[in-house]
Every structure is written in structure tokens, then in C-alpha cells.
Steps between C-alpha positions, in 0.01 A plus 500: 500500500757765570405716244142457464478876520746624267411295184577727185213301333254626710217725396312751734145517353323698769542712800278684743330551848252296682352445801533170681261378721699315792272369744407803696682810347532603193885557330580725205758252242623573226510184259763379217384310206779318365432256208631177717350677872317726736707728756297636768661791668414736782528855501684678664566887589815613652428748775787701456476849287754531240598872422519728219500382157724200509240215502429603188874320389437165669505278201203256435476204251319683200295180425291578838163702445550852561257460848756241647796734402373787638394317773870385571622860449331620773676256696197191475646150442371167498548211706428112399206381686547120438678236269426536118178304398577340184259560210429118450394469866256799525127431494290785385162575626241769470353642809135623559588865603241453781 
């Protein structure tokens, strides 16, 4: 289980912000789709200001939407909140938005 994140079969097949509802707060995450399981991560932003134009160079994995890359430009990164939940173990359930 070494490598159980760096499989070259893997697929990403969506990406995006949510908010999670964790007992009494609420927590932006950002969630990865893969085709085998669901990464929930938290987001971060880095405090420090980065100057002039430079940020603009960092490099960023071109596969990302163009929100999470210029999201990580500006310094913004995201942390894993807990273990991967395997596809074949996640129950799905729609919730009465009241």
C-alpha cells in the first residue's frame, strides 16, 4: 500500500470546493475524485505576501482546474484532511436541504 497514491493507472474524474459540515463549524475542502477514491483536503492560505511578479513562475500540474492553480499561485495549498475513502466503501445519500 506504499504507493496507493502514485498509481499511473489512476484517473482524476472531478475536482472542486465544498463545504463540510463538521459538527459545529463549517470547513471549506476541496475534494479529489479519483476513479478508485475520494481525497478530502483542507484549504489552506499561506499568510505570507509574495512580491512582484514571480508567483506568476511557480509551476503547477496543468491537469488542475485553472481555480486550484491560481489558487496555488497566490501561495494557497492544500492539506489532506483524513485517510483516502475508497470508492467501494462510500455510501451515498441525498440530504433534505432543510
Amino acid at each position: 500500500s506504499e504507493n496507493i497514491l502514485s498509481s499511473a493507472n489512476r484517473l482524476l474524474l472531478h475536482e472542486g470546493k465544498l463545504t463540510l459540515a463538521e459538527s459545529t463549524r463549517l470547513l471549506d475542502v476541496y475534494l479529489f475524485l479519483f476513479d478508485d477514491f475520494l481525497l478530502i483536503t483542507k484549504i489552506k492560505r499561506n499568510k505570507k505576501k509574495y512580491g512582484g511578479s514571480d508567483t506568476g513562475l511557480i509551476p503547477v500540474c496543468p491537469s488542475l482546474t485553472p481555480e486550484l492553480q491560481s489558487f496555488i499561485r497566490e501561495g494557497g495549498f492544500c492539506t489532506v484532511l483524513d485517510q483516502p475513502i475508497p470508492l467501494d466503501r462510500l455510501t451515498l445519500k441525498n440530504v433534505d436541504p432543510i
